[in-house]
Amino acid sequence: MVTYEDIVNLALRRSLFYPASEIHANAPAGFYDFGPYGATIKRKIVELWRKQLVQKEEFLELDCAIIMPEDVFKSSGHLANFNDPVTQCKKCNTIHRADKLLEEVTKKQFKESAPLDELTSAIREHKVKCPKCKGELMDVKRFNMMVKAEIGIATKAPCYLRPETCQTIFADWSRMVRTMRVTLPKGVAQVGKSFRNEISPRQTLLRQVEFSQMEAEVFFDPTQINEIERWDEIKNYALRIQKADGDKIEYIPTEKLVKDKLVSGKLIAYYLARTQQLFEKYGIPLEKIRFRQLDDKERAFYAKEGWDFEVETSLGWVELIANNYRTDYDLKGHMEGSKTDLNFVRPDGSKFIPHIWEISIGLDRTFYAVLEMAYRQKEDRIWLSLPSALAPLQAGIFPLLSNKPELVKKATEVFEDLRDCYEIMYDDTGSIGKRYARLDEVGVPYCITIDFDSLTNNDVTIRARDTAAQKRVKISELRDTLYQLFTGKMHI
Ligand SMILES: [Zn+2]
């Protein structure tokens, strides 16, 4: 069974990801860098999302500024609502989440939105002390989770690093309507960095201060929530559903979700289906997936309906996607805050504020889940059984022995011949076994070896990562064979 430690060890050993600024002693926690193979796998996760969701659904994709003025977050509600109740230790200065600390000590539920004096008196009443040093705790105050940015030397109003990529999409919506011939429903997507001043960053990629999101906001007419093109393609497709009032996970076909009124309309069921299909392509087994229906207490204040998409990892169920029916909350707020008319005009001339269905994917968490699902170990052999679309390279090319010039020459020729059409690398350092192991561990599906027989027979050995099985192929047929292998038309 794979563990969290297995993944972190592999990540550090092969530089898939590792702490940012790690050579400096006082680098803050909650920041990670992706090394060469990690960055490529991450990019390919994005590319598959772009291909399967953004392009197939004809979403518009933006790339917006990260720093935004305070007015944006007044309009979005983040300035008032995006905060955690915290208490600081008078002795060791450690800051704690007040509601979480109270829950741990009293075993009772405390809402993060509870009035501050209520939380403070609960701390006094239950004599809650600092869990680190048993010191006295200060009165509870609100701590806004947004990261403030200082621009220039005379900024009139403060700016913030965006806490989610979607606010830039809402702010740009009216421009899309004016310039991109928008008809509804229309998705607007973005992949990029967001920032949250986490009080206690932990579990590497799962809770960071700086993180990446792949978000799509689908704008639609609420009176047409049951009209969606290509419904027939997914109407019999079953989703893994856990209802808010239940603890079992059921396979429910999309059509039944609508009929039983588990979702507000077909449009929502449709995008839940497309989302699950994407994660199947990421190599997440269906039995490790669930859409967890959120009840009134769990939903964000702006959401009418919410489904957390979760994956069962060695750390338990981890939320990878927030799926939210945000109604007209966002556009209404930006309309009031910016004094810009964000109404949409129907063909009959009537006006309305579009509603929004949000698919907010945590990219780093998805990356972690993909690694965990792909991790394989057999005795001391470790490999990542990544789907070919996510592999950082398609193949490695090796001469069997690096000290034989005739093998090196032949292997280099094969490499030069293939490199213009395939993502491959050449490696002649260390033993052949070590070269296999290095590429297995980062998920490269094939290795091509040139040996002494290759010199006379003009052929090579292709070795498959998952099975370590080998196949002899003529060099003249190598291009075609690789194509068949990469596209799944042939297996070794
Ligand atoms: Zn303390």
Tab-separated table of C-alpha atoms and ligand atoms in Angstrom:
chain	number	residue	atom	x	y	z
A	1	MET	CA	0.000	0.000	0.000
A	2	VAL	CA	1.341	3.394	-1.004
A	3	THR	CA	1.782	5.926	1.778
A	4	TYR	CA	2.082	9.700	1.859
A	5	GLU	CA	5.751	9.234	2.851
A	6	ASP	CA	6.369	7.082	-0.263
A	7	ILE	CA	5.180	9.942	-2.461
A	8	VAL	CA	7.150	12.627	-0.631
A	9	ASN	CA	10.307	10.476	-0.719
A	10	LEU	CA	9.919	9.830	-4.443
A	11	ALA	CA	9.209	13.530	-5.053
A	12	LEU	CA	12.391	14.576	-3.227
A	13	ARG	CA	14.556	11.806	-4.755
A	14	ARG	CA	13.563	12.705	-8.326
A	15	SER	CA	12.884	16.418	-7.710
A	16	LEU	CA	9.237	16.133	-8.721
A	17	PHE	CA	8.458	18.746	-6.061
A	18	TYR	CA	10.377	20.068	-3.062
A	19	PRO	CA	10.283	23.024	-0.623
A	20	ALA	CA	10.786	26.407	-2.306
A	21	SER	CA	13.900	28.432	-1.403
A	22	GLU	CA	15.087	25.349	0.476
A	23	ILE	CA	18.745	26.458	0.750
A	24	HIS	CA	17.633	29.412	2.888
A	25	ALA	CA	16.968	28.603	6.529
A	26	ASN	CA	14.051	30.983	7.113
A	27	ALA	CA	12.021	30.177	3.984
A	28	PRO	CA	8.337	30.170	5.005
A	29	ALA	CA	6.351	26.934	5.022
A	30	GLY	CA	3.638	26.352	2.432
A	31	PHE	CA	5.597	26.964	-0.795
A	32	TYR	CA	6.777	24.263	-3.217
A	33	ASP	CA	8.787	24.180	-6.432
A	34	PHE	CA	8.243	21.628	-9.192
A	35	GLY	CA	11.418	20.162	-10.707
A	36	PRO	CA	11.873	19.257	-14.398
A	37	TYR	CA	9.810	16.043	-14.490
A	38	GLY	CA	7.281	17.345	-11.949
A	39	ALA	CA	6.741	20.564	-13.905
A	40	THR	CA	6.181	18.536	-17.078
A	41	ILE	CA	3.662	16.188	-15.449
A	42	LYS	CA	1.879	19.228	-14.002
A	43	ARG	CA	1.794	20.892	-17.417
A	44	LYS	CA	0.364	17.715	-18.962
A	45	ILE	CA	-2.384	17.584	-16.335
A	46	VAL	CA	-3.286	21.091	-17.485
A	47	GLU	CA	-3.093	20.100	-21.158
A	48	LEU	CA	-5.488	17.191	-20.667
A	49	TRP	CA	-7.929	19.497	-18.815
A	50	ARG	CA	-7.627	21.970	-21.682
A	51	LYS	CA	-8.237	19.282	-24.294
A	52	GLN	CA	-11.058	17.427	-22.503
A	53	LEU	CA	-12.923	20.306	-20.905
A	54	VAL	CA	-11.912	23.727	-22.241
A	55	GLN	CA	-11.691	22.803	-25.923
A	56	LYS	CA	-14.436	20.169	-26.156
A	57	GLU	CA	-16.886	22.416	-24.291
A	58	GLU	CA	-15.773	25.496	-26.248
A	59	PHE	CA	-14.889	27.446	-23.119
A	60	LEU	CA	-12.972	30.696	-23.431
A	61	GLU	CA	-9.604	30.533	-21.678
A	62	LEU	CA	-8.081	33.609	-20.044
A	63	ASP	CA	-4.750	34.400	-18.426
A	64	CYS	CA	-5.311	37.246	-15.963
A	65	ALA	CA	-3.350	39.382	-13.508
A	66	ILE	CA	-2.699	37.923	-10.080
A	67	ILE	CA	-2.698	41.214	-8.169
A	68	MET	CA	-6.056	42.952	-7.964
A	69	PRO	CA	-7.321	46.097	-6.228
A	70	GLU	CA	-9.261	46.034	-2.967
A	71	ASP	CA	-12.474	47.042	-4.771
A	72	VAL	CA	-12.594	43.614	-6.438
A	73	PHE	CA	-12.600	41.929	-3.045
A	74	LYS	CA	-15.114	44.360	-1.575
A	75	SER	CA	-17.421	43.361	-4.436
A	76	SER	CA	-16.701	39.638	-4.098
A	77	GLY	CA	-17.224	39.591	-0.340
A	78	HIS	CA	-13.687	38.378	0.386
A	79	LEU	CA	-12.739	41.440	2.406
A	80	ALA	CA	-15.622	40.848	4.798
A	81	ASN	CA	-15.932	37.069	4.731
A	82	PHE	CA	-12.671	35.458	3.751
A	83	ASN	CA	-11.219	35.188	7.218
A	84	ASP	CA	-10.538	32.727	9.992
A	85	PRO	CA	-11.039	33.285	13.742
A	86	VAL	CA	-7.605	33.075	15.396
A	87	THR	CA	-6.121	33.317	18.861
A	88	GLN	CA	-2.491	33.953	19.710
A	89	CYS	CA	-0.524	32.455	22.599
A	90	LYS	CA	0.703	35.151	25.005
A	91	LYS	CA	3.802	33.122	25.841
A	92	CYS	CA	5.118	31.530	22.613
A	93	ASN	CA	3.220	33.766	20.115
A	94	THR	CA	1.940	30.794	18.102
A	95	ILE	CA	-1.295	31.551	16.253
A	96	HIS	CA	-4.078	28.969	16.373
A	97	ARG	CA	-7.430	28.598	14.603
A	98	ALA	CA	-9.851	29.330	17.470
A	99	ASP	CA	-12.759	27.200	16.188
A	100	LYS	CA	-10.562	24.184	15.415
A	101	LEU	CA	-8.796	24.405	18.778
A	102	LEU	CA	-12.126	24.584	20.623
A	103	GLU	CA	-13.436	21.588	18.674
A	104	GLU	CA	-10.369	19.538	19.601
A	105	VAL	CA	-10.617	20.381	23.285
A	106	THR	CA	-14.396	20.318	23.809
A	107	LYS	CA	-15.347	17.745	21.093
A	108	LYS	CA	-18.227	20.116	20.242
A	109	GLN	CA	-18.862	21.856	16.906
A	110	PHE	CA	-17.860	25.503	16.536
A	111	LYS	CA	-18.615	27.472	13.375
A	112	GLU	CA	-15.802	29.573	11.941
A	113	SER	CA	-18.380	32.316	11.416
A	114	ALA	CA	-19.368	32.379	15.109
A	115	PRO	CA	-19.211	35.817	16.822
A	116	LEU	CA	-15.734	36.557	18.187
A	117	ASP	CA	-16.850	37.190	21.781
A	118	GLU	CA	-18.640	33.823	21.749
A	119	LEU	CA	-15.417	32.063	20.769
A	120	THR	CA	-13.388	34.072	23.303
A	121	SER	CA	-15.748	33.245	26.167
A	122	ALA	CA	-15.769	29.567	25.137
A	123	ILE	CA	-11.963	29.589	25.383
A	124	ARG	CA	-12.146	31.134	28.884
A	125	GLU	CA	-14.990	28.865	29.999
A	126	HIS	CA	-13.269	25.625	28.921
A	127	LYS	CA	-9.883	26.945	30.155
A	128	VAL	CA	-8.332	26.235	26.744
A	129	LYS	CA	-4.547	26.737	26.743
A	130	CYS	CA	-1.909	26.867	23.999
A	131	PRO	CA	-1.439	23.256	22.819
A	132	LYS	CA	2.255	23.951	22.275
A	133	CYS	CA	3.346	25.501	25.580
A	134	LYS	CA	0.208	25.579	27.782
A	135	GLY	CA	0.401	29.387	27.736
A	136	GLU	CA	-2.539	31.794	28.122
A	137	LEU	CA	-4.450	32.616	24.904
A	138	MET	CA	-5.444	36.130	23.738
A	139	ASP	CA	-8.951	37.222	22.737
A	140	VAL	CA	-10.115	35.807	19.406
A	141	LYS	CA	-9.832	38.079	16.380
A	142	ARG	CA	-10.478	37.777	12.668
A	143	PHE	CA	-7.548	37.153	10.382
A	144	ASN	CA	-8.119	37.805	6.684
A	145	MET	CA	-6.633	34.996	4.571
A	146	MET	CA	-5.746	37.230	1.615
A	147	VAL	CA	-2.101	38.099	0.971
A	148	LYS	CA	-1.634	41.875	0.754
A	149	ALA	CA	0.576	43.334	-1.980
A	150	GLU	CA	2.384	46.662	-1.927
A	151	ILE	CA	2.494	48.316	-5.318
A	152	GLY	CA	4.850	51.241	-5.932
A	153	ILE	CA	5.311	53.751	-3.133
A	154	ALA	CA	2.093	55.724	-3.204
A	155	THR	CA	-0.719	53.284	-3.854
A	156	LYS	CA	-4.036	54.915	-3.090
A	157	ALA	CA	-5.870	51.705	-2.276
A	158	PRO	CA	-4.364	48.425	-1.109
A	159	CYS	CA	-4.078	45.474	-3.472
A	160	TYR	CA	-4.208	41.732	-2.833
A	161	LEU	CA	-2.939	38.578	-4.466
A	162	ARG	CA	-6.061	36.845	-5.722
A	163	PRO	CA	-7.302	34.114	-3.343
A	164	GLU	CA	-8.990	32.298	-6.249
A	165	THR	CA	-8.609	32.637	-10.013
A	166	CYS	CA	-12.340	33.026	-10.605
A	167	GLN	CA	-12.623	36.669	-9.478
A	168	THR	CA	-10.577	37.728	-12.502
A	169	ILE	CA	-13.022	35.805	-14.708
A	170	PHE	CA	-16.024	37.617	-13.199
A	171	ALA	CA	-14.295	40.965	-13.592
A	172	ASP	CA	-13.616	40.235	-17.287
A	173	TRP	CA	-17.038	38.807	-18.134
A	174	SER	CA	-18.570	41.961	-19.622
A	175	ARG	CA	-15.587	42.310	-21.975
A	176	MET	CA	-16.098	38.709	-23.148
A	177	VAL	CA	-19.762	39.450	-23.847
A	178	ARG	CA	-18.858	42.587	-25.843
A	179	THR	CA	-16.015	41.098	-27.871
A	180	MET	CA	-16.333	37.307	-28.094
A	181	ARG	CA	-19.883	36.843	-29.536
A	182	VAL	CA	-20.994	35.022	-26.389
A	183	THR	CA	-24.126	32.886	-26.313
A	184	LEU	CA	-25.218	31.114	-23.131
A	185	PRO	CA	-24.305	28.781	-21.600
A	186	LYS	CA	-20.667	29.783	-21.935
A	187	GLY	CA	-17.730	28.628	-19.838
A	188	VAL	CA	-14.767	30.877	-19.118
A	189	ALA	CA	-11.694	29.057	-17.832
A	190	GLN	CA	-8.339	29.906	-16.378
A	191	VAL	CA	-5.343	28.101	-14.966
A	192	GLY	CA	-3.070	30.030	-12.650
A	193	LYS	CA	-1.750	30.814	-9.204
A	194	SER	CA	-3.813	31.800	-6.195
A	195	PHE	CA	-2.739	32.674	-2.659
A	196	ARG	CA	-4.131	32.065	0.814
A	197	ASN	CA	-2.423	33.099	4.005
A	198	GLU	CA	-2.762	29.656	5.594
A	199	ILE	CA	-2.199	29.759	9.344
A	200	SER	CA	-0.803	26.250	9.330
A	201	PRO	CA	0.338	25.057	5.889
A	202	ARG	CA	0.797	21.286	5.939
A	203	GLN	CA	0.919	18.047	3.942
A	204	THR	CA	3.137	19.536	1.212
A	205	LEU	CA	0.985	20.092	-1.894
A	206	LEU	CA	-2.327	19.678	-0.083
A	207	ARG	CA	-2.312	22.892	1.938
A	208	GLN	CA	-0.090	25.622	0.563
A	209	VAL	CA	0.001	29.413	0.672
A	210	GLU	CA	0.739	29.671	-3.062
A	211	PHE	CA	-1.107	27.134	-5.196
A	212	SER	CA	-2.410	26.543	-8.714
A	213	GLN	CA	-6.000	26.230	-9.811
A	214	MET	CA	-7.712	25.131	-13.003
A	215	GLU	CA	-11.046	26.868	-12.877
A	216	ALA	CA	-14.023	27.037	-15.167
A	217	GLU	CA	-17.024	29.283	-14.580
A	218	VAL	CA	-20.023	28.387	-16.704
A	219	PHE	CA	-22.349	31.380	-17.201
A	220	PHE	CA	-25.938	30.409	-17.943
A	221	ASP	CA	-29.535	31.566	-18.030
A	222	PRO	CA	-31.245	30.119	-14.906
A	223	THR	CA	-34.506	29.660	-16.828
A	224	GLN	CA	-32.590	27.355	-19.203
A	225	ILE	CA	-30.770	25.235	-16.629
A	226	ASN	CA	-32.279	22.109	-18.236
A	227	GLU	CA	-31.053	22.924	-21.722
A	228	ILE	CA	-27.626	21.595	-22.538
A	229	GLU	CA	-26.217	20.407	-25.840
A	230	ARG	CA	-24.804	16.888	-26.070
A	231	TRP	CA	-26.859	15.750	-23.060
A	232	ASP	CA	-27.450	12.408	-24.793
A	233	GLU	CA	-23.730	11.628	-24.693
A	234	ILE	CA	-23.708	11.424	-20.898
A	235	LYS	CA	-27.288	10.788	-19.824
A	236	ASN	CA	-26.617	7.109	-19.024
A	237	TYR	CA	-23.178	7.728	-17.563
A	238	ALA	CA	-23.122	6.920	-13.839
A	239	LEU	CA	-21.602	9.234	-11.258
A	240	ARG	CA	-20.206	8.184	-7.892
A	241	ILE	CA	-22.505	10.041	-5.534
A	242	GLN	CA	-22.626	10.392	-1.768
A	243	LYS	CA	-25.785	12.176	-0.699
A	244	ALA	CA	-25.632	14.742	2.110
A	245	ASP	CA	-27.814	12.581	4.362
A	246	GLY	CA	-26.112	9.279	3.593
A	247	ASP	CA	-22.791	7.618	4.200
A	248	LYS	CA	-22.710	5.188	1.272
A	249	ILE	CA	-21.470	5.927	-2.222
A	250	GLU	CA	-23.830	4.970	-5.064
A	251	TYR	CA	-23.499	4.863	-8.837
A	252	ILE	CA	-26.273	7.137	-10.076
A	253	PRO	CA	-26.830	7.770	-13.809
A	254	THR	CA	-26.877	11.434	-14.756
A	255	GLU	CA	-30.485	11.237	-15.934
A	256	LYS	CA	-31.602	9.884	-12.549
A	257	LEU	CA	-29.762	12.662	-10.703
A	258	VAL	CA	-31.970	15.138	-12.545
A	259	LYS	CA	-35.163	13.114	-12.161
A	260	ASP	CA	-34.648	12.695	-8.405
A	261	LYS	CA	-33.893	16.441	-8.112
A	262	LEU	CA	-30.494	15.774	-6.542
A	263	VAL	CA	-29.178	18.543	-8.785
A	264	SER	CA	-30.813	21.840	-9.739
A	265	GLY	CA	-30.847	20.930	-13.442
A	266	LYS	CA	-29.374	19.058	-16.391
A	267	LEU	CA	-26.592	21.590	-16.914
A	268	ILE	CA	-25.163	20.771	-13.498
A	269	ALA	CA	-25.425	16.987	-13.960
A	270	TYR	CA	-23.779	17.374	-17.359
A	271	TYR	CA	-20.709	19.138	-15.987
A	272	LEU	CA	-20.411	16.765	-13.034
A	273	ALA	CA	-20.242	13.959	-15.613
A	274	ARG	CA	-17.634	15.723	-17.753
A	275	THR	CA	-15.561	16.342	-14.625
A	276	GLN	CA	-15.611	12.693	-13.535
A	277	GLN	CA	-14.693	11.626	-17.087
A	278	LEU	CA	-11.667	13.934	-17.003
A	279	PHE	CA	-10.441	12.382	-13.760
A	280	GLU	CA	-10.856	8.880	-15.184
A	281	LYS	CA	-8.439	9.997	-17.901
A	282	TYR	CA	-6.042	11.148	-15.158
A	283	GLY	CA	-5.853	7.512	-14.055
A	284	ILE	CA	-7.965	7.878	-10.909
A	285	PRO	CA	-9.964	4.622	-10.505
A	286	LEU	CA	-13.723	5.183	-10.219
A	287	GLU	CA	-13.873	3.351	-6.899
A	288	LYS	CA	-11.550	5.998	-5.421
A	289	ILE	CA	-13.826	8.858	-6.501
A	290	ARG	CA	-16.897	10.426	-4.947
A	291	PHE	CA	-19.001	13.546	-5.400
A	292	ARG	CA	-20.014	14.487	-1.894
A	293	GLN	CA	-23.184	16.533	-1.710
A	294	LEU	CA	-22.755	19.474	0.672
A	295	ASP	CA	-25.521	20.273	3.137
A	296	ASP	CA	-26.652	23.775	4.140
A	297	LYS	CA	-24.005	24.046	6.860
A	298	GLU	CA	-21.075	23.025	4.674
A	299	ARG	CA	-21.804	25.116	1.595
A	300	ALA	CA	-20.049	28.417	0.990
A	301	PHE	CA	-22.265	31.389	1.787
A	302	TYR	CA	-22.785	32.175	-1.911
A	303	ALA	CA	-23.619	28.637	-3.048
A	304	LYS	CA	-27.099	27.279	-3.702
A	305	GLU	CA	-25.789	23.798	-4.413
A	306	GLY	CA	-22.368	22.255	-3.902
A	307	TRP	CA	-20.573	18.985	-4.630
A	308	ASP	CA	-17.071	18.318	-3.376
A	309	PHE	CA	-15.214	16.018	-5.728
A	310	GLU	CA	-13.010	13.873	-3.516
A	311	VAL	CA	-10.436	11.154	-4.057
A	312	GLU	CA	-9.572	8.490	-1.513
A	313	THR	CA	-5.826	8.665	-0.843
A	314	SER	CA	-3.581	7.211	1.851
A	315	LEU	CA	-4.456	10.349	3.860
A	316	GLY	CA	-8.186	9.680	3.575
A	317	TRP	CA	-10.652	11.466	1.309
A	318	VAL	CA	-9.071	14.613	-0.143
A	319	GLU	CA	-11.101	17.344	-1.840
A	320	LEU	CA	-9.735	18.062	-5.318
A	321	ILE	CA	-12.586	20.082	-6.793
A	322	ALA	CA	-15.183	22.480	-5.435
A	323	ASN	CA	-18.256	22.316	-7.681
A	324	ASN	CA	-20.542	25.196	-6.772
A	325	TYR	CA	-23.765	26.683	-8.042
A	326	ARG	CA	-22.847	30.314	-7.281
A	327	THR	CA	-26.120	31.748	-8.671
A	328	ASP	CA	-25.860	35.465	-9.606
A	329	TYR	CA	-24.001	36.280	-6.398
A	330	ASP	CA	-20.679	37.174	-8.058
A	331	LEU	CA	-21.875	39.238	-10.990
A	332	LYS	CA	-24.349	41.077	-8.741
A	333	GLY	CA	-21.528	42.023	-6.362
A	334	HIS	CA	-19.221	43.190	-9.144
A	335	MET	CA	-22.096	45.078	-10.766
A	336	GLU	CA	-22.779	47.019	-7.568
A	337	GLY	CA	-19.091	47.538	-6.782
A	338	SER	CA	-18.014	48.640	-10.266
A	339	LYS	CA	-21.234	50.405	-11.383
A	340	THR	CA	-20.980	48.425	-14.634
A	341	ASP	CA	-24.110	46.881	-16.098
A	342	LEU	CA	-23.526	43.124	-16.151
A	343	ASN	CA	-27.009	42.176	-17.289
A	344	PHE	CA	-27.280	39.829	-20.223
A	345	VAL	CA	-29.888	40.535	-22.880
A	346	ARG	CA	-32.029	37.654	-24.139
A	347	PRO	CA	-33.023	37.541	-27.831
A	348	ASP	CA	-36.493	38.837	-26.822
A	349	GLY	CA	-34.922	41.917	-25.186
A	350	SER	CA	-35.460	40.861	-21.554
A	351	LYS	CA	-32.527	41.276	-19.184
A	352	PHE	CA	-31.071	39.131	-16.412
A	353	ILE	CA	-27.858	38.536	-14.504
A	354	PRO	CA	-26.315	35.203	-15.584
A	355	HIS	CA	-25.950	32.425	-13.035
A	356	ILE	CA	-22.695	30.559	-12.576
A	357	TRP	CA	-21.742	26.918	-12.251
A	358	GLU	CA	-18.194	26.658	-10.998
A	359	ILE	CA	-15.710	23.798	-11.492
A	360	SER	CA	-12.745	24.804	-9.333
A	361	ILE	CA	-9.951	22.224	-9.538
A	362	GLY	CA	-6.960	22.279	-7.210
A	363	LEU	CA	-4.095	21.534	-9.580
A	364	ASP	CA	-1.460	20.683	-6.950
A	365	ARG	CA	-3.824	18.349	-5.123
A	366	THR	CA	-4.701	16.696	-8.418
A	367	PHE	CA	-0.977	16.288	-9.091
A	368	TYR	CA	-0.564	14.610	-5.699
A	369	ALA	CA	-3.545	12.287	-6.278
A	370	VAL	CA	-2.283	11.354	-9.756
A	371	LEU	CA	1.111	10.376	-8.290
A	372	GLU	CA	-0.451	8.321	-5.528
A	373	MET	CA	-2.765	6.443	-7.887
A	374	ALA	CA	0.133	5.746	-10.295
A	375	TYR	CA	2.630	4.605	-7.653
A	376	ARG	CA	3.614	0.915	-7.949
A	377	GLN	CA	6.145	-1.111	-6.016
A	378	LYS	CA	7.283	-4.699	-6.512
A	379	GLU	CA	10.132	-5.732	-4.225
A	380	ASP	CA	12.665	-2.931	-4.708
A	381	ARG	CA	11.377	-1.830	-8.116
A	382	ILE	CA	9.303	1.370	-7.997
A	383	TRP	CA	7.503	2.871	-10.976
A	384	LEU	CA	4.809	5.408	-11.782
A	385	SER	CA	2.147	3.845	-13.961
A	386	LEU	CA	1.052	7.217	-15.375
A	387	PRO	CA	-1.467	7.434	-18.224
A	388	SER	CA	0.582	8.062	-21.383
A	389	ALA	CA	-0.911	11.558	-21.752
A	390	LEU	CA	0.674	12.547	-18.415
A	391	ALA	CA	4.096	10.888	-18.790
A	392	PRO	CA	6.898	13.488	-18.674
A	393	LEU	CA	8.650	11.804	-21.630
A	394	GLN	CA	7.551	9.161	-24.108
A	395	ALA	CA	10.763	7.133	-24.131
A	396	GLY	CA	14.425	6.965	-23.139
A	397	ILE	CA	17.088	5.820	-25.614
A	398	PHE	CA	20.118	3.952	-24.249
A	399	PRO	CA	23.194	2.219	-25.590
A	400	LEU	CA	23.529	-1.026	-23.603
A	401	LEU	CA	27.090	-0.105	-22.595
A	402	SER	CA	28.349	3.464	-22.502
A	403	ASN	CA	32.025	2.571	-23.061
A	404	LYS	CA	31.460	0.994	-26.502
A	405	PRO	CA	31.728	3.769	-29.147
A	406	GLU	CA	29.907	1.720	-31.801
A	407	LEU	CA	26.852	1.329	-29.496
A	408	VAL	CA	26.934	5.005	-28.503
A	409	LYS	CA	27.129	6.014	-32.169
A	410	LYS	CA	24.170	3.837	-33.187
A	411	ALA	CA	22.057	4.921	-30.189
A	412	THR	CA	22.777	8.586	-30.941
A	413	GLU	CA	21.653	8.064	-34.539
A	414	VAL	CA	18.367	6.522	-33.407
A	415	PHE	CA	17.880	9.368	-30.929
A	416	GLU	CA	18.554	12.053	-33.557
A	417	ASP	CA	16.151	10.352	-35.929
A	418	LEU	CA	13.267	10.278	-33.409
A	419	ARG	CA	13.681	13.486	-31.416
A	420	ASP	CA	11.888	15.734	-33.902
A	421	CYS	CA	8.608	13.855	-33.494
A	422	TYR	CA	8.746	12.275	-30.030
A	423	GLU	CA	9.463	13.497	-26.509
A	424	ILE	CA	12.506	11.392	-25.764
A	425	MET	CA	15.814	11.576	-23.925
A	426	TYR	CA	19.208	10.011	-24.487
A	427	ASP	CA	21.099	8.600	-21.500
A	428	ASP	CA	24.384	6.702	-21.345
A	429	THR	CA	25.400	7.279	-17.708
A	430	GLY	CA	25.462	4.447	-15.167
A	431	SER	CA	24.372	0.847	-15.579
A	432	ILE	CA	21.434	0.006	-17.819
A	433	GLY	CA	19.458	-1.136	-14.749
A	434	LYS	CA	19.909	2.278	-13.090
A	435	ARG	CA	18.876	4.049	-16.274
A	436	TYR	CA	15.670	1.992	-16.410
A	437	ALA	CA	14.988	2.676	-12.735
A	438	ARG	CA	15.417	6.453	-13.107
A	439	LEU	CA	12.852	6.676	-15.900
A	440	ASP	CA	10.468	4.119	-14.337
A	441	GLU	CA	10.294	6.256	-11.220
A	442	VAL	CA	9.131	9.344	-13.101
A	443	GLY	CA	6.656	7.394	-15.237
A	444	VAL	CA	8.340	7.220	-18.671
A	445	PRO	CA	6.457	4.373	-20.419
A	446	TYR	CA	9.193	2.946	-22.696
A	447	CYS	CA	12.946	2.499	-22.886
A	448	ILE	CA	14.724	1.700	-26.152
A	449	THR	CA	18.044	-0.113	-25.916
A	450	ILE	CA	20.707	-0.528	-28.578
A	451	ASP	CA	22.897	-3.631	-28.051
A	452	PHE	CA	25.467	-5.582	-30.081
A	453	ASP	CA	22.772	-7.394	-32.079
A	454	SER	CA	21.447	-3.980	-33.143
A	455	LEU	CA	24.686	-3.387	-35.063
A	456	THR	CA	24.191	-6.384	-37.317
A	457	ASN	CA	20.379	-6.703	-37.359
A	458	ASN	CA	19.449	-2.993	-37.366
A	459	ASP	CA	16.937	-3.498	-34.591
A	460	VAL	CA	16.403	-2.384	-30.964
A	461	THR	CA	14.707	-3.607	-27.805
A	462	ILE	CA	11.688	-1.722	-26.505
A	463	ARG	CA	11.002	-2.279	-22.814
A	464	ALA	CA	7.656	-1.421	-21.219
A	465	ARG	CA	7.649	0.355	-17.849
A	466	ASP	CA	4.684	-1.429	-16.274
A	467	THR	CA	5.537	-5.021	-17.147
A	468	ALA	CA	9.282	-4.781	-17.863
A	469	ALA	CA	8.411	-6.951	-20.919
A	470	GLN	CA	10.590	-6.479	-23.984
A	471	LYS	CA	10.029	-6.497	-27.726
A	472	ARG	CA	12.500	-6.546	-30.608
A	473	VAL	CA	11.722	-3.991	-33.354
A	474	LYS	CA	13.483	-3.042	-36.612
A	475	ILE	CA	14.883	0.499	-36.506
A	476	SER	CA	13.096	1.220	-39.805
A	477	GLU	CA	9.772	0.395	-38.092
A	478	LEU	CA	10.523	2.177	-34.823
A	479	ARG	CA	8.657	5.411	-35.549
A	480	ASP	CA	5.508	3.583	-36.458
A	481	THR	CA	5.757	1.097	-33.582
A	482	LEU	CA	6.167	3.915	-31.048
A	483	TYR	CA	3.125	5.657	-32.473
A	484	GLN	CA	1.081	2.446	-32.091
A	485	LEU	CA	2.295	2.055	-28.506
A	486	PHE	CA	1.654	5.666	-27.463
A	487	THR	CA	-1.839	5.635	-28.911
A	488	GLY	CA	-2.706	2.325	-27.253
A	489	LYS	CA	-3.108	0.470	-30.556
A	490	MET	CA	-0.317	-1.913	-29.567
A	491	HIS	CA	0.862	-3.290	-26.230
A	492	ILE	CA	4.013	-5.031	-25.116
B	1	ZN	ZN	2.178	28.823	23.342
